[in-house]
Short mmCIF file of C-alpha atoms and ligand atoms in Angstrom, two decimals:
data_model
loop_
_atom_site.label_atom_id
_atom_site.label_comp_id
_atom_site.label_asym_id
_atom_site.label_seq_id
_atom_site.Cartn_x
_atom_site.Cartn_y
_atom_site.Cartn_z
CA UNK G 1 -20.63 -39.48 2.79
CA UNK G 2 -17.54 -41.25 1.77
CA UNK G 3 -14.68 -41.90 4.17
CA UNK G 4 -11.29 -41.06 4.06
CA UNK G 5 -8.15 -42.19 4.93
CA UNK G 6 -8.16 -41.34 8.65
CA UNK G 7 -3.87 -42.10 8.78
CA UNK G 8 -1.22 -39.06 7.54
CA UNK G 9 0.25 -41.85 5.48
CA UNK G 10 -1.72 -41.58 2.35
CA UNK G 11 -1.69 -37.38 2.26
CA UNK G 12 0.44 -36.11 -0.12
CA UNK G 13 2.02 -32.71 -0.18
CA UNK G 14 2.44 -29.96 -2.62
CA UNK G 15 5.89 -29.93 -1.86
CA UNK G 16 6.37 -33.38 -2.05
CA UNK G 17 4.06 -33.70 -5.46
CA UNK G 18 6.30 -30.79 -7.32
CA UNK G 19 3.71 -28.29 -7.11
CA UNK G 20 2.77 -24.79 -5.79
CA UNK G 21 0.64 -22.72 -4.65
CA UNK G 22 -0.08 -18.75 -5.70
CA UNK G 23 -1.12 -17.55 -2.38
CA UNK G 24 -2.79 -14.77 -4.27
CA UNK G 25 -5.23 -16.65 -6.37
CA UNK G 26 -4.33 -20.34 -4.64
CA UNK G 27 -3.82 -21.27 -8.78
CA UNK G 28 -1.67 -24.37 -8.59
CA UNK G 29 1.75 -23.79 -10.02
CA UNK G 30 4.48 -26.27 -11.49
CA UNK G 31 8.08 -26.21 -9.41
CA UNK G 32 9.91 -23.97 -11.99
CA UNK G 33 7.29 -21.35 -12.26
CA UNK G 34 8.31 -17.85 -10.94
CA UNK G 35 5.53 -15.76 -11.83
CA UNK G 36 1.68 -17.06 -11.25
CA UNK G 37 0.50 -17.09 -14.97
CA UNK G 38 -2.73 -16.19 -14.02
CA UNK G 39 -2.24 -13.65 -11.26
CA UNK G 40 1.25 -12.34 -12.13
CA UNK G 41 2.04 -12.61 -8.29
CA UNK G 42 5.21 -14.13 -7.54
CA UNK G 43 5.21 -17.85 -6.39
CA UNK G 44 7.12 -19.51 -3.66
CA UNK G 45 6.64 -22.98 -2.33
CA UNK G 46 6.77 -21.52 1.13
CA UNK G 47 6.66 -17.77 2.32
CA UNK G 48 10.09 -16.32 2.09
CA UNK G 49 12.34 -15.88 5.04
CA UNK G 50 8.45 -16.58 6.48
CA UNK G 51 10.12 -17.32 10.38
CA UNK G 52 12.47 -14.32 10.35
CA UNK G 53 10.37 -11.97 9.34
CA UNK G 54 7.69 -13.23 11.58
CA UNK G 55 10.19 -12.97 14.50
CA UNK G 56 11.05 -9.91 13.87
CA UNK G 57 7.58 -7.96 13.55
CA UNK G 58 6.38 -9.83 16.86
CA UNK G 59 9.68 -8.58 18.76
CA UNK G 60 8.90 -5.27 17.06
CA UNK G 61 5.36 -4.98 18.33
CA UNK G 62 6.36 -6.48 22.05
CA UNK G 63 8.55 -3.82 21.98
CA UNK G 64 6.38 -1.46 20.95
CA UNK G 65 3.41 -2.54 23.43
CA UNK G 66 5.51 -1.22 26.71
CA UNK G 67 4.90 2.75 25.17
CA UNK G 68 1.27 1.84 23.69
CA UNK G 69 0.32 0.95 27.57
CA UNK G 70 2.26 3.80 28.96
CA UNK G 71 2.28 6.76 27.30
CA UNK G 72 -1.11 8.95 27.39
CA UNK G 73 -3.70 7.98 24.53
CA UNK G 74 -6.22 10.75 24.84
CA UNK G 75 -7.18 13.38 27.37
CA UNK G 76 -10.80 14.50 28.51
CA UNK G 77 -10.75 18.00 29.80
CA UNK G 78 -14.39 18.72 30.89
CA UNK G 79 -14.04 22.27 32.73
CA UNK G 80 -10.99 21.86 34.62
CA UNK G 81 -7.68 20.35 32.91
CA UNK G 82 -8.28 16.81 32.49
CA UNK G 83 -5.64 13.74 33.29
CA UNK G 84 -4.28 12.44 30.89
CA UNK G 85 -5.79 8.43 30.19
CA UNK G 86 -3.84 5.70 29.17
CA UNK G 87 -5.89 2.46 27.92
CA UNK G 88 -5.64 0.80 31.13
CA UNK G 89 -6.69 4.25 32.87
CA UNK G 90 -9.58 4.95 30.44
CA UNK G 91 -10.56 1.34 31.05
CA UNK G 92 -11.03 2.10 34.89
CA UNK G 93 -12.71 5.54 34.18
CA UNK G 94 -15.20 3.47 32.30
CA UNK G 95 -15.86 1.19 35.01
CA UNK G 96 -16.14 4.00 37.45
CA UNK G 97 -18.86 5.70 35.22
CA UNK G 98 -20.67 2.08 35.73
CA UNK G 99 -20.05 1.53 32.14
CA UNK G 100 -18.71 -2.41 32.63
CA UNK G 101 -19.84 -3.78 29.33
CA UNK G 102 -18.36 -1.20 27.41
CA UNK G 103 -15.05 -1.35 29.84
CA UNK G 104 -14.80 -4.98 29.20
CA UNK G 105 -15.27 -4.52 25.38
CA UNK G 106 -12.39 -1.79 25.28
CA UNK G 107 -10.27 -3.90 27.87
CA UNK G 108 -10.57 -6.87 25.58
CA UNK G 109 -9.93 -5.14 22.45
CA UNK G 110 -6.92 -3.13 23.54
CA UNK G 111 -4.85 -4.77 26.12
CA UNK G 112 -6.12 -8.64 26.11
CA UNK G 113 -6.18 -9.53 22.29
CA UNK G 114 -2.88 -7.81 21.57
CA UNK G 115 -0.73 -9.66 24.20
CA UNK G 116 -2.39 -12.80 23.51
CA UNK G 117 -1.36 -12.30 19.61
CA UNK G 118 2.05 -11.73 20.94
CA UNK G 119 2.25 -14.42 22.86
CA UNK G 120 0.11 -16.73 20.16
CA UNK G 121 2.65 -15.95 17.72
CA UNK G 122 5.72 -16.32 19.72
CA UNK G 123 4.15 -19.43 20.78
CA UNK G 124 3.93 -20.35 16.65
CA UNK G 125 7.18 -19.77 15.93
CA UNK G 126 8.59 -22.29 18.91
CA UNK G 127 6.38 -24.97 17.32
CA UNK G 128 7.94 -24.69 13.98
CA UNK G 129 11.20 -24.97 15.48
CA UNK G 130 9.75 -27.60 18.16
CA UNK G 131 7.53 -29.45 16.22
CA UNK G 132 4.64 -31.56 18.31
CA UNK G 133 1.53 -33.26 17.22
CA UNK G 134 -0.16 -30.73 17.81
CA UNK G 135 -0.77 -29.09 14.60
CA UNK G 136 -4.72 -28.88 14.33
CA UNK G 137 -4.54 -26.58 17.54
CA UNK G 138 -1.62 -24.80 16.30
CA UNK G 139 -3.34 -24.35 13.25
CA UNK G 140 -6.91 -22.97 14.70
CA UNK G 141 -5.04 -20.65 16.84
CA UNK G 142 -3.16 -19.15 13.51
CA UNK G 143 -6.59 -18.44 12.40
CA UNK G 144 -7.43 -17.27 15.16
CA UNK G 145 -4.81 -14.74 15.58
CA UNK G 146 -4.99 -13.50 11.87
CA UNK G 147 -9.09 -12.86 12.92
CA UNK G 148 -9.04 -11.34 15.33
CA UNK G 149 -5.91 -8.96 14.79
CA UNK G 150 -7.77 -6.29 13.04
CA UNK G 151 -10.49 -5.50 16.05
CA UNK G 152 -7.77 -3.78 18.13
CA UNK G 153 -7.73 -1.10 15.54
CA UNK G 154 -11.10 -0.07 17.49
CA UNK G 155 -9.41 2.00 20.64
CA UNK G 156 -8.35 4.16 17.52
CA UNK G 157 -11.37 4.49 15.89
CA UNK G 158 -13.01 5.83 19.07
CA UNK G 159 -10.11 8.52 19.52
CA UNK G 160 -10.21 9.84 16.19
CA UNK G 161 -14.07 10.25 16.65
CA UNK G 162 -14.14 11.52 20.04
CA UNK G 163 -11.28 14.04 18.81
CA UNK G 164 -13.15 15.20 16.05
CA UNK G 165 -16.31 15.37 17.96
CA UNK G 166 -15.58 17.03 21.11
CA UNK G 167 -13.07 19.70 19.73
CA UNK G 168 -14.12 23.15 20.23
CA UNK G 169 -17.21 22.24 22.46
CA UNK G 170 -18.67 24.09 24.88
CA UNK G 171 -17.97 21.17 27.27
CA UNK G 172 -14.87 20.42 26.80
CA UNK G 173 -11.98 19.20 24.85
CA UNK G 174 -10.10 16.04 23.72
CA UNK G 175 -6.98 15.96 22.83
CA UNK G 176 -5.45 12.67 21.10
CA UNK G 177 -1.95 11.68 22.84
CA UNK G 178 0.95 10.33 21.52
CA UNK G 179 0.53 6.72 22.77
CA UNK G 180 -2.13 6.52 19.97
CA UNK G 181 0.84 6.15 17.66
CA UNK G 182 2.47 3.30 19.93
CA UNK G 183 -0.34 1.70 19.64
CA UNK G 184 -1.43 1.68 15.87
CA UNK G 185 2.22 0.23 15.58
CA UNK G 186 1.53 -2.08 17.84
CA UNK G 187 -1.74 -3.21 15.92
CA UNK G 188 -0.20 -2.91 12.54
CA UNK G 189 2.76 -4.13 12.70
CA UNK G 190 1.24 -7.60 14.96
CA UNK G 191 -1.00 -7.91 12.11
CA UNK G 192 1.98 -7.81 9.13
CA UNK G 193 3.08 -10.39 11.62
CA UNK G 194 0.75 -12.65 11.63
CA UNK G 195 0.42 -12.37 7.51
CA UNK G 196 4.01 -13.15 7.17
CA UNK G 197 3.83 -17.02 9.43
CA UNK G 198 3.13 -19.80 6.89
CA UNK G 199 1.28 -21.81 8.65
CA UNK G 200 2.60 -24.67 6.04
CA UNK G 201 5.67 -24.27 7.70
CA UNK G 202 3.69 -25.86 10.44
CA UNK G 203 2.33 -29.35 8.86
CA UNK G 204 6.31 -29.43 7.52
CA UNK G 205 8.17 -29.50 10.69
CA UNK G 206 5.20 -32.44 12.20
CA UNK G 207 6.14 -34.36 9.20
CA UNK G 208 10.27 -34.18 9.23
CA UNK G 209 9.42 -35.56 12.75
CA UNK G 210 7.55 -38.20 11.74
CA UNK G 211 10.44 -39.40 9.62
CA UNK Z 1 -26.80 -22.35 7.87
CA UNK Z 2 -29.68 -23.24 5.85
CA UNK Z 3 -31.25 -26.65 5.21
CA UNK Z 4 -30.19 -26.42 1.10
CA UNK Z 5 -26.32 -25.80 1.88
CA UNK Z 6 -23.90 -28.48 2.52
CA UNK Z 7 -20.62 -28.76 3.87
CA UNK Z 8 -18.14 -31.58 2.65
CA UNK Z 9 -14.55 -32.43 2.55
CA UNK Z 10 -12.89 -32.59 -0.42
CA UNK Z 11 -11.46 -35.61 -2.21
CA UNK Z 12 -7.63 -36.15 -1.46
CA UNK Z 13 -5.32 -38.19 -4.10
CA UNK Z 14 -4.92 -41.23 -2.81
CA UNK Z 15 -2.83 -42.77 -5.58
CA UNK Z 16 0.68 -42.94 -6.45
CA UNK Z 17 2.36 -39.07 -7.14
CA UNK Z 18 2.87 -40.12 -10.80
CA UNK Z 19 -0.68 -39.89 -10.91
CA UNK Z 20 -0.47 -36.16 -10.21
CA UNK Z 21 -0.28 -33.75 -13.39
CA UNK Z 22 -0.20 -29.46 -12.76
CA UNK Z 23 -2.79 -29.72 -15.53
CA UNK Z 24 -5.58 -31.32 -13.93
CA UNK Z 25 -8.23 -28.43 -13.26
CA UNK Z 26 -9.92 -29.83 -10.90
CA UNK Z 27 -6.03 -30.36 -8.91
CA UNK Z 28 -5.61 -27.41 -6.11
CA UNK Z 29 -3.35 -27.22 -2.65
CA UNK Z 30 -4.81 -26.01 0.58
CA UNK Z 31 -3.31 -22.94 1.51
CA UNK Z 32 -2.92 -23.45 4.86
CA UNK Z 33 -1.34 -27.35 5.00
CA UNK Z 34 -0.06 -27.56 1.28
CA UNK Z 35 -2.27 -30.57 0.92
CA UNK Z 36 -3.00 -32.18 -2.79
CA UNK Z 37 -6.63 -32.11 -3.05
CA UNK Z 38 -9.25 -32.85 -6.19
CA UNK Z 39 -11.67 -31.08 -6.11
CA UNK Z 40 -15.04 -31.45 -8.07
CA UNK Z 41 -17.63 -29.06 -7.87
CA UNK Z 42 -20.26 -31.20 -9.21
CA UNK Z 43 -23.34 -31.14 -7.17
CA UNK Z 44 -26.43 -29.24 -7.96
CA UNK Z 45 -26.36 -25.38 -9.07
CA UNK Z 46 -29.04 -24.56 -6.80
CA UNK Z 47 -26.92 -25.64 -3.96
CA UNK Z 48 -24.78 -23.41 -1.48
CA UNK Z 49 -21.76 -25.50 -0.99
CA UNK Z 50 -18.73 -25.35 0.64
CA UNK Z 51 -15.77 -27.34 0.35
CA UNK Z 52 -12.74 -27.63 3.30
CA UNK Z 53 -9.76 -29.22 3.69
CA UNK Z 54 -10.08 -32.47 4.87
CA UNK Z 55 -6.41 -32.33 7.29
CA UNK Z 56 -6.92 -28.90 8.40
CA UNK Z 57 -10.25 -28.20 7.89
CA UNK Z 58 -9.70 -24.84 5.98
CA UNK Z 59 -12.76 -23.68 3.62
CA UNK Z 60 -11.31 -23.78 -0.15
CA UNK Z 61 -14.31 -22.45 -1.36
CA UNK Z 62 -17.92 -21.20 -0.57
CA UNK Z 63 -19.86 -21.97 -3.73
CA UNK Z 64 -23.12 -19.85 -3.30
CA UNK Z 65 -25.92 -20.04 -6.73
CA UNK Z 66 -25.74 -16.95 -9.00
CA UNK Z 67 -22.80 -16.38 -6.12
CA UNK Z 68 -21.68 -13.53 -9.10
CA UNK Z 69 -24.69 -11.41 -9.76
CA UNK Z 70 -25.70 -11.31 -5.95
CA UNK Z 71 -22.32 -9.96 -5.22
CA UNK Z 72 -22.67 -7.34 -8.30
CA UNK Z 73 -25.73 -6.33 -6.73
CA UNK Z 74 -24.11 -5.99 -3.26
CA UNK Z 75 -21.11 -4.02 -5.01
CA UNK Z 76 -23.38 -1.46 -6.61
CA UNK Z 77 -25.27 -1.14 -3.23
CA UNK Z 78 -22.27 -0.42 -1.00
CA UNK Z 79 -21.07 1.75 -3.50
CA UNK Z 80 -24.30 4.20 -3.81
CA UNK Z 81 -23.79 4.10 -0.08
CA UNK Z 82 -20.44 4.99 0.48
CA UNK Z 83 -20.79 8.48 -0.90
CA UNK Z 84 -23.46 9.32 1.90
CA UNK Z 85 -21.54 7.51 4.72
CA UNK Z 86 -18.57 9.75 4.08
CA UNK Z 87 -20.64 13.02 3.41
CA UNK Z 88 -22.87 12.75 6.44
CA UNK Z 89 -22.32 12.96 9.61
CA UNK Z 90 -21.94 9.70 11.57
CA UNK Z 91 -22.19 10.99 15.17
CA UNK Z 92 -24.35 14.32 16.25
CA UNK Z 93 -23.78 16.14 19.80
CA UNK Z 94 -26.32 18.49 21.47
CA UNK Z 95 -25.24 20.83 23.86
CA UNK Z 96 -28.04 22.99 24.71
CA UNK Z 97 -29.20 25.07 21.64
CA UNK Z 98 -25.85 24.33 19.95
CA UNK Z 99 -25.19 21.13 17.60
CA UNK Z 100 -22.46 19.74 16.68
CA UNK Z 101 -21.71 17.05 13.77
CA UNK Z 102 -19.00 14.87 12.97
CA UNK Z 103 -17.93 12.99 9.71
CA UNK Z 104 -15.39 9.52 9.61
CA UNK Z 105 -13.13 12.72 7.27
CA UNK Z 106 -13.51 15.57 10.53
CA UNK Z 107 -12.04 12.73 13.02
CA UNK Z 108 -9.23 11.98 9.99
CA UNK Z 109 -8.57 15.92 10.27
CA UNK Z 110 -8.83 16.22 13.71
CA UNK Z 111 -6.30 13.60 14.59
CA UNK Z 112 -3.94 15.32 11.94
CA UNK Z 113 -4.38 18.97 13.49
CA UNK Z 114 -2.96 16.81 16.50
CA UNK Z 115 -0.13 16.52 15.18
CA UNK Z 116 -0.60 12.42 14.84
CA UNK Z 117 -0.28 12.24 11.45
CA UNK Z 118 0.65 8.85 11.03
CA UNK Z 119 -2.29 7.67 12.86
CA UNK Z 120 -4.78 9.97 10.63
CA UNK Z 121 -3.29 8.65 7.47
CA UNK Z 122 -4.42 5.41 9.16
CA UNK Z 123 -7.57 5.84 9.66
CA UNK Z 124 -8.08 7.19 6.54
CA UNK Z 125 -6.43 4.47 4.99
CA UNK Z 126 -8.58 2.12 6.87
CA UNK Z 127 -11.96 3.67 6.82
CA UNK Z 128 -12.20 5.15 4.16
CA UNK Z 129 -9.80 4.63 1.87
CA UNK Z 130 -9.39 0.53 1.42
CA UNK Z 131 -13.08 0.43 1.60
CA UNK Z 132 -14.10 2.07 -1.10
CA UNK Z 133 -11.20 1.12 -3.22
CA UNK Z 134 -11.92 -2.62 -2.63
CA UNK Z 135 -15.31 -1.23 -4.06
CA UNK Z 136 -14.42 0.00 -6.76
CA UNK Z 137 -12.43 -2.83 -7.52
CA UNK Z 138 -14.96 -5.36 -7.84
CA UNK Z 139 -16.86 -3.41 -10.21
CA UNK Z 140 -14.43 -3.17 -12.44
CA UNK Z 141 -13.78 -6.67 -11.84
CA UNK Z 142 -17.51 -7.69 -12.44
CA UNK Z 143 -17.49 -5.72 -15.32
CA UNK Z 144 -14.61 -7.57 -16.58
CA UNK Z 145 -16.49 -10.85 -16.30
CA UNK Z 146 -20.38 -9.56 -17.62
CA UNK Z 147 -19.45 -7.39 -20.31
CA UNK Z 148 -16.39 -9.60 -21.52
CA UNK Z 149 -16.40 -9.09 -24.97
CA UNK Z 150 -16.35 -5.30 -24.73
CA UNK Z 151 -13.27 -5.25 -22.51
CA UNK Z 152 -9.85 -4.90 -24.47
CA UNK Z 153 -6.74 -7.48 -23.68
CA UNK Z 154 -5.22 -4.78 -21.58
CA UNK Z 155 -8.27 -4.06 -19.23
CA UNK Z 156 -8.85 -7.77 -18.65
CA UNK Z 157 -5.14 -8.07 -17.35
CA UNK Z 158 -5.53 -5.26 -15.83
CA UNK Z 159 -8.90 -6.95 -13.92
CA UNK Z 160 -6.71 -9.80 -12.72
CA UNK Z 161 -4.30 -7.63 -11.86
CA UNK Z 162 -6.94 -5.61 -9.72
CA UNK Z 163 -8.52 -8.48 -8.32
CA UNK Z 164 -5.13 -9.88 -6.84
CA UNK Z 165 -4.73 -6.21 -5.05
CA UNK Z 166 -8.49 -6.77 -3.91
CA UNK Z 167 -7.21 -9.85 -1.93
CA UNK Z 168 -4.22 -8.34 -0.71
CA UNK Z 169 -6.21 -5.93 0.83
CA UNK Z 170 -8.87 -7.79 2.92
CA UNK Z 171 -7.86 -7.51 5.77
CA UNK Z 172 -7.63 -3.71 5.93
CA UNK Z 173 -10.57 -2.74 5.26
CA UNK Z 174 -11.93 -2.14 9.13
CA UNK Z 175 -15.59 -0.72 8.22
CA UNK Z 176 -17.34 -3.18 10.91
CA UNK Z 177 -14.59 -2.28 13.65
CA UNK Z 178 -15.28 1.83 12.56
CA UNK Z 179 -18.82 0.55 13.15
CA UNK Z 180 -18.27 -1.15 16.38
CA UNK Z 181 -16.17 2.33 17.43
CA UNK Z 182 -18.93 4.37 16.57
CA UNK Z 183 -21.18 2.31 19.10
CA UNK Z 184 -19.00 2.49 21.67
CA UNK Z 185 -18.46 6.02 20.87
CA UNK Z 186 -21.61 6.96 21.66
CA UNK Z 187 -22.25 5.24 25.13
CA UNK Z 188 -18.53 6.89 26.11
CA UNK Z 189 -20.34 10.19 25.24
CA UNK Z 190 -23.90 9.78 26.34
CA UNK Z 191 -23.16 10.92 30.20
CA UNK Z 192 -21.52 14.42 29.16
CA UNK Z 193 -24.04 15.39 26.24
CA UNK Z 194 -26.95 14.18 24.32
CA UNK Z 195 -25.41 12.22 21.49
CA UNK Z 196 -27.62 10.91 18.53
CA UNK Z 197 -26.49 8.63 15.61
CA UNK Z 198 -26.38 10.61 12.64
CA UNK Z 199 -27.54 9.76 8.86
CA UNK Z 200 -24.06 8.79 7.97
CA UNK Z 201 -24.39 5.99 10.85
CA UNK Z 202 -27.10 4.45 8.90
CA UNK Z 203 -25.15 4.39 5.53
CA UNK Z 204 -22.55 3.24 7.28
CA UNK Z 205 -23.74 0.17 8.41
CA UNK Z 206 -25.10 -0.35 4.95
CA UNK Z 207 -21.70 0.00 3.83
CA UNK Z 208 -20.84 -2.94 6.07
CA UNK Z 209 -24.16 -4.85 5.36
CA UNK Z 210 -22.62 -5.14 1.60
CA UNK Z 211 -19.20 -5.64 2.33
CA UNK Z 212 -20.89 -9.04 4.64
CA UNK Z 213 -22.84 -9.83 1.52
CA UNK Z 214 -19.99 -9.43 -0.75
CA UNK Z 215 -18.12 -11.69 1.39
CA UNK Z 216 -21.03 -14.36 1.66
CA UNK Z 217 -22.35 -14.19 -2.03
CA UNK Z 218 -18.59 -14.08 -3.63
CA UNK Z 219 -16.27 -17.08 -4.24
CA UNK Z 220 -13.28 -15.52 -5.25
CA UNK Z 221 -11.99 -18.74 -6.86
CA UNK Z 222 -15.06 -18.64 -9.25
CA UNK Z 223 -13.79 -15.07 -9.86
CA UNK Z 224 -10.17 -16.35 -11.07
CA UNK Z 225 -11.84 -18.82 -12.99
CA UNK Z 226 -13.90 -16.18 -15.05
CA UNK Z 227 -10.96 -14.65 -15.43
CA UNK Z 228 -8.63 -16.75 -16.29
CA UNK Z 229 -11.19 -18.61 -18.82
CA UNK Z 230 -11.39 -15.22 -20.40
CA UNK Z 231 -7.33 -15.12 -20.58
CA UNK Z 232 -6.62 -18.36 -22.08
CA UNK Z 233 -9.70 -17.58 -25.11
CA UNK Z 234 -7.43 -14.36 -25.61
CA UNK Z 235 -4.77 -16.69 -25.72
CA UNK Z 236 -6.14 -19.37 -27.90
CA UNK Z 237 -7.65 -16.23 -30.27
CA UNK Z 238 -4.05 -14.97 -30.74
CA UNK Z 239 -2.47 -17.97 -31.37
CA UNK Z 240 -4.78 -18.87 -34.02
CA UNK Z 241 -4.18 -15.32 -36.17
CA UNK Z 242 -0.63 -16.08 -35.77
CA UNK Z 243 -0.93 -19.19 -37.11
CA UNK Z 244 -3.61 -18.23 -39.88
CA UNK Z 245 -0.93 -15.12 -41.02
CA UNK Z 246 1.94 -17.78 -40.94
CA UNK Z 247 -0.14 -20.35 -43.01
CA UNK Z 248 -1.15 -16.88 -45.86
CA UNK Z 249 2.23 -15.81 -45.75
CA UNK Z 250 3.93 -19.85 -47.08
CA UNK Z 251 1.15 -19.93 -49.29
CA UNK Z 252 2.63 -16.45 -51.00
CA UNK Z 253 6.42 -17.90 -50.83
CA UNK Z 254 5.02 -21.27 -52.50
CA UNK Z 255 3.36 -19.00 -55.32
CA UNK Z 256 6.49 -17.23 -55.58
CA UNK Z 257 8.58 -20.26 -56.08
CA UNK Z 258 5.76 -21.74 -58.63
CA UNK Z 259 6.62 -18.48 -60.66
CA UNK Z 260 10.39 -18.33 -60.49
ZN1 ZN M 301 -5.53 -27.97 4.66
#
């Protein structure tokens, strides 16, 4: 294996070196180019207005997590009129049915992972402006966040086939509720969020405070 | 990760930035630090390799042998599959003498009848619909690169153009999570009825056995570079006729003036 240069000195940026990058098919682009020759996507040396946008799709989706945890997301009517269940609700029915895996899974999915992303990617957008040295760990939890975003789409999922399951049945109905909506907003609009960081934007701000 | 694969940073430029041109093939940036890297592909065929960013670590590219024609294969299977996934039913209820079935499209419909009918366009979107496009996509795509010389200029950029839409939209196709929902699902249901996986489950998770072959056997850059091979021989075909019907035509003026 050969080594390399262990010190930030010797790295060279795209930025620095005239060039850019088509994030759509990463071909490498001269300074002037406006249009990825290969692609046709437009190029940019960074996303654009990358931090505003980000800011304003994680405010967005804070916002929006207050009604996603409130308002009703289904309701189980067996033979009586059923309650209706928010997540955190439906999370404890599920533990009282002695179902703790499955509790845990659902618990994780739709309350932990989308305050964490909110939180991740408020915590993102202070580094840029705050730069540290930090960057590999700012840089794994980016990935992190832009993984894992998608698998709180799953609390949806498992309304929309409970609803269209357990309709007309003999034992019962379910009914979806509106908080469904808060939430897909919540999940979307976290994971536009998340697409919109350039986590270049990162490595920049560690390097103007090198200098 | 088997014994035959390897993992290895990529080379960095080390000289001066003169040194850099935009020509250089083997030149790219990472994506995610805007690093200058060079990067050679040259080890053995036979070899799954995979190259990553030496600051940040980032995979630039998962070269996997006959990477293409295992992902054509995985293409063709999830899309004989998703047919059956979306026909059948995915979930099946017993309640006494009575059954009842349910289809990814009936909880789409069901939802809507709710009167969510943002959230049903979602799902289908999701589920359904960005699935089986990204599907469809890639054979097009593949076709593009086997059957090159029957595809006309226009369908080619037309490919790349598809392609680029077929990144755009990985992340939202959610067939695993559906899967994973499905599970979950079931073991929610299981104390109020007998609930039994139905023959769309098992398609299903075909479905999302290609998509996690597509995603191992494929290296999207060797895709571009199919493509954009194929581009620049379009390229280098027209410019030739040009210049052959430029040469014909001052060979006809320098007759003319010979005559006058
Ligand atoms: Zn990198």
């Amino acid at each position: 294996m050969k080594t390399y240069p262990a010190d930030a000195q010797h790295w060279i940026n795209g930025s620095d070196a005239g060039l850019k990058l088509c994030l759509d098919c990463h071909k490498v682009c001269a300074e002037q180019t406006e249009r990825c020759p290969r692609c046709g996507a437009r190029v940019h040396q960074r996303r654009q207005n990358s931090i505003a946008r980000s800011w304003a799709l994680t405010l967005t989706a804070a916002l929006l997590y207050i009604p996603a945890n409130l308002l009703p997301m289904m309701t189980v009517s067996k033979f009586e009129e059923g309650q209706p269940q928010t997540i955190f609700s439906g999370v404890i029915e599920l533990v009282n049915h002695g179902m703790v895996p499955i509790a845990l899974l659902v618990f994780t999915a739709s309350v932990v992972v989308p305050l964490l992303k909110l939180l991740g990617m408020v915590w993102l957008l202070i580094c840029v402006r705050f730069p540290g040295a930090a960057m590999h760990r700012q840089q794994t939890l980016y990935r992190v966040i832009v993984w894992i975003g998608r698998w709180s789409m799953l609390d949806i999922f498992i309304i929309s086939l409970l609803v269209g399951l357990v309709q007309f049945g003999q034992l019962g109905t379910v009914t979806a509720g509106i908080g469904a909506y808060a939430f897909a907003s919540v999940v979307v609009t976290t994971m536009l969020a998340a697409m919109q960081f350039d986590p270049r934007l990162l490595w920049d701000a560690a390097e103007v405070k090198k200098l | 990760m088997k014994a035959d694969s390897l993992q290895q940073p990529a080379d960095v430029y080390s000289q001066s930035k003169s040194a850099i041109c935009p020509e250089d093939s083997h030149l790219t940036l990472c994506p995610d630090c805007d690093l200058v890297i060079r990067e050679v592909v040259d080890s053995d065929p036979a070899r799954k390799l995979i190259i990553c960013c030496p600051r940040c670590n980032r995979n630039l590219r998962e070269y996997h042998p006959e990477g293409l024609i295992k992902s054509l294969s995985w293409v063709i299977t999830g899309l004989l599959l998703f047919l059956p996934a979306n026909i059948f039913p995915v979930l099946v209820m017993e309640i006494l003498d009575h059954q009842e079935a349910s289809t990814i499209w009936d909880g789409v419909m069901a939802l809507y009848r709710e009167g969510l009918q943002g959230v049903a366009l979602l799902v289908f979107v999701l589920a359904i619909l960005v699935p089986g496009m990204r599907l469809l996509i890639l054979l097009f795509v593949m076709g593009a690169i086997f059957q090159e010389q029957r595809f006309q200029k226009w369908a080619k950029r037309f490919a790349r153009h598809l392609f680029r839409r077929y990144v755009q939209l990985g992340e939202w196709g959610m067939v695993e999570i559906y899967l994973l929902g499905i599970l979950v699902a079931v073991i929610k249901l299981a104390d109020m009825a007998m609930v039994q996986p139905g023959a769309g489950l098992l398609c299903f998770a075909g479905l999302m056995a290609a998509e996690l072959g597509i995603s191992i056997c494929m290296d999207e850059q060797e895709v571009w570079e199919h493509l954009e091979e194929s581009r620049q021989l379009e390229e280098s075909r027209q410019l030739e006729e040009s210049r052959q019907l430029e040469e014909s035509r001052q060979l006809e003026e320098s007759h003319e003036n010979v005559s006058c």
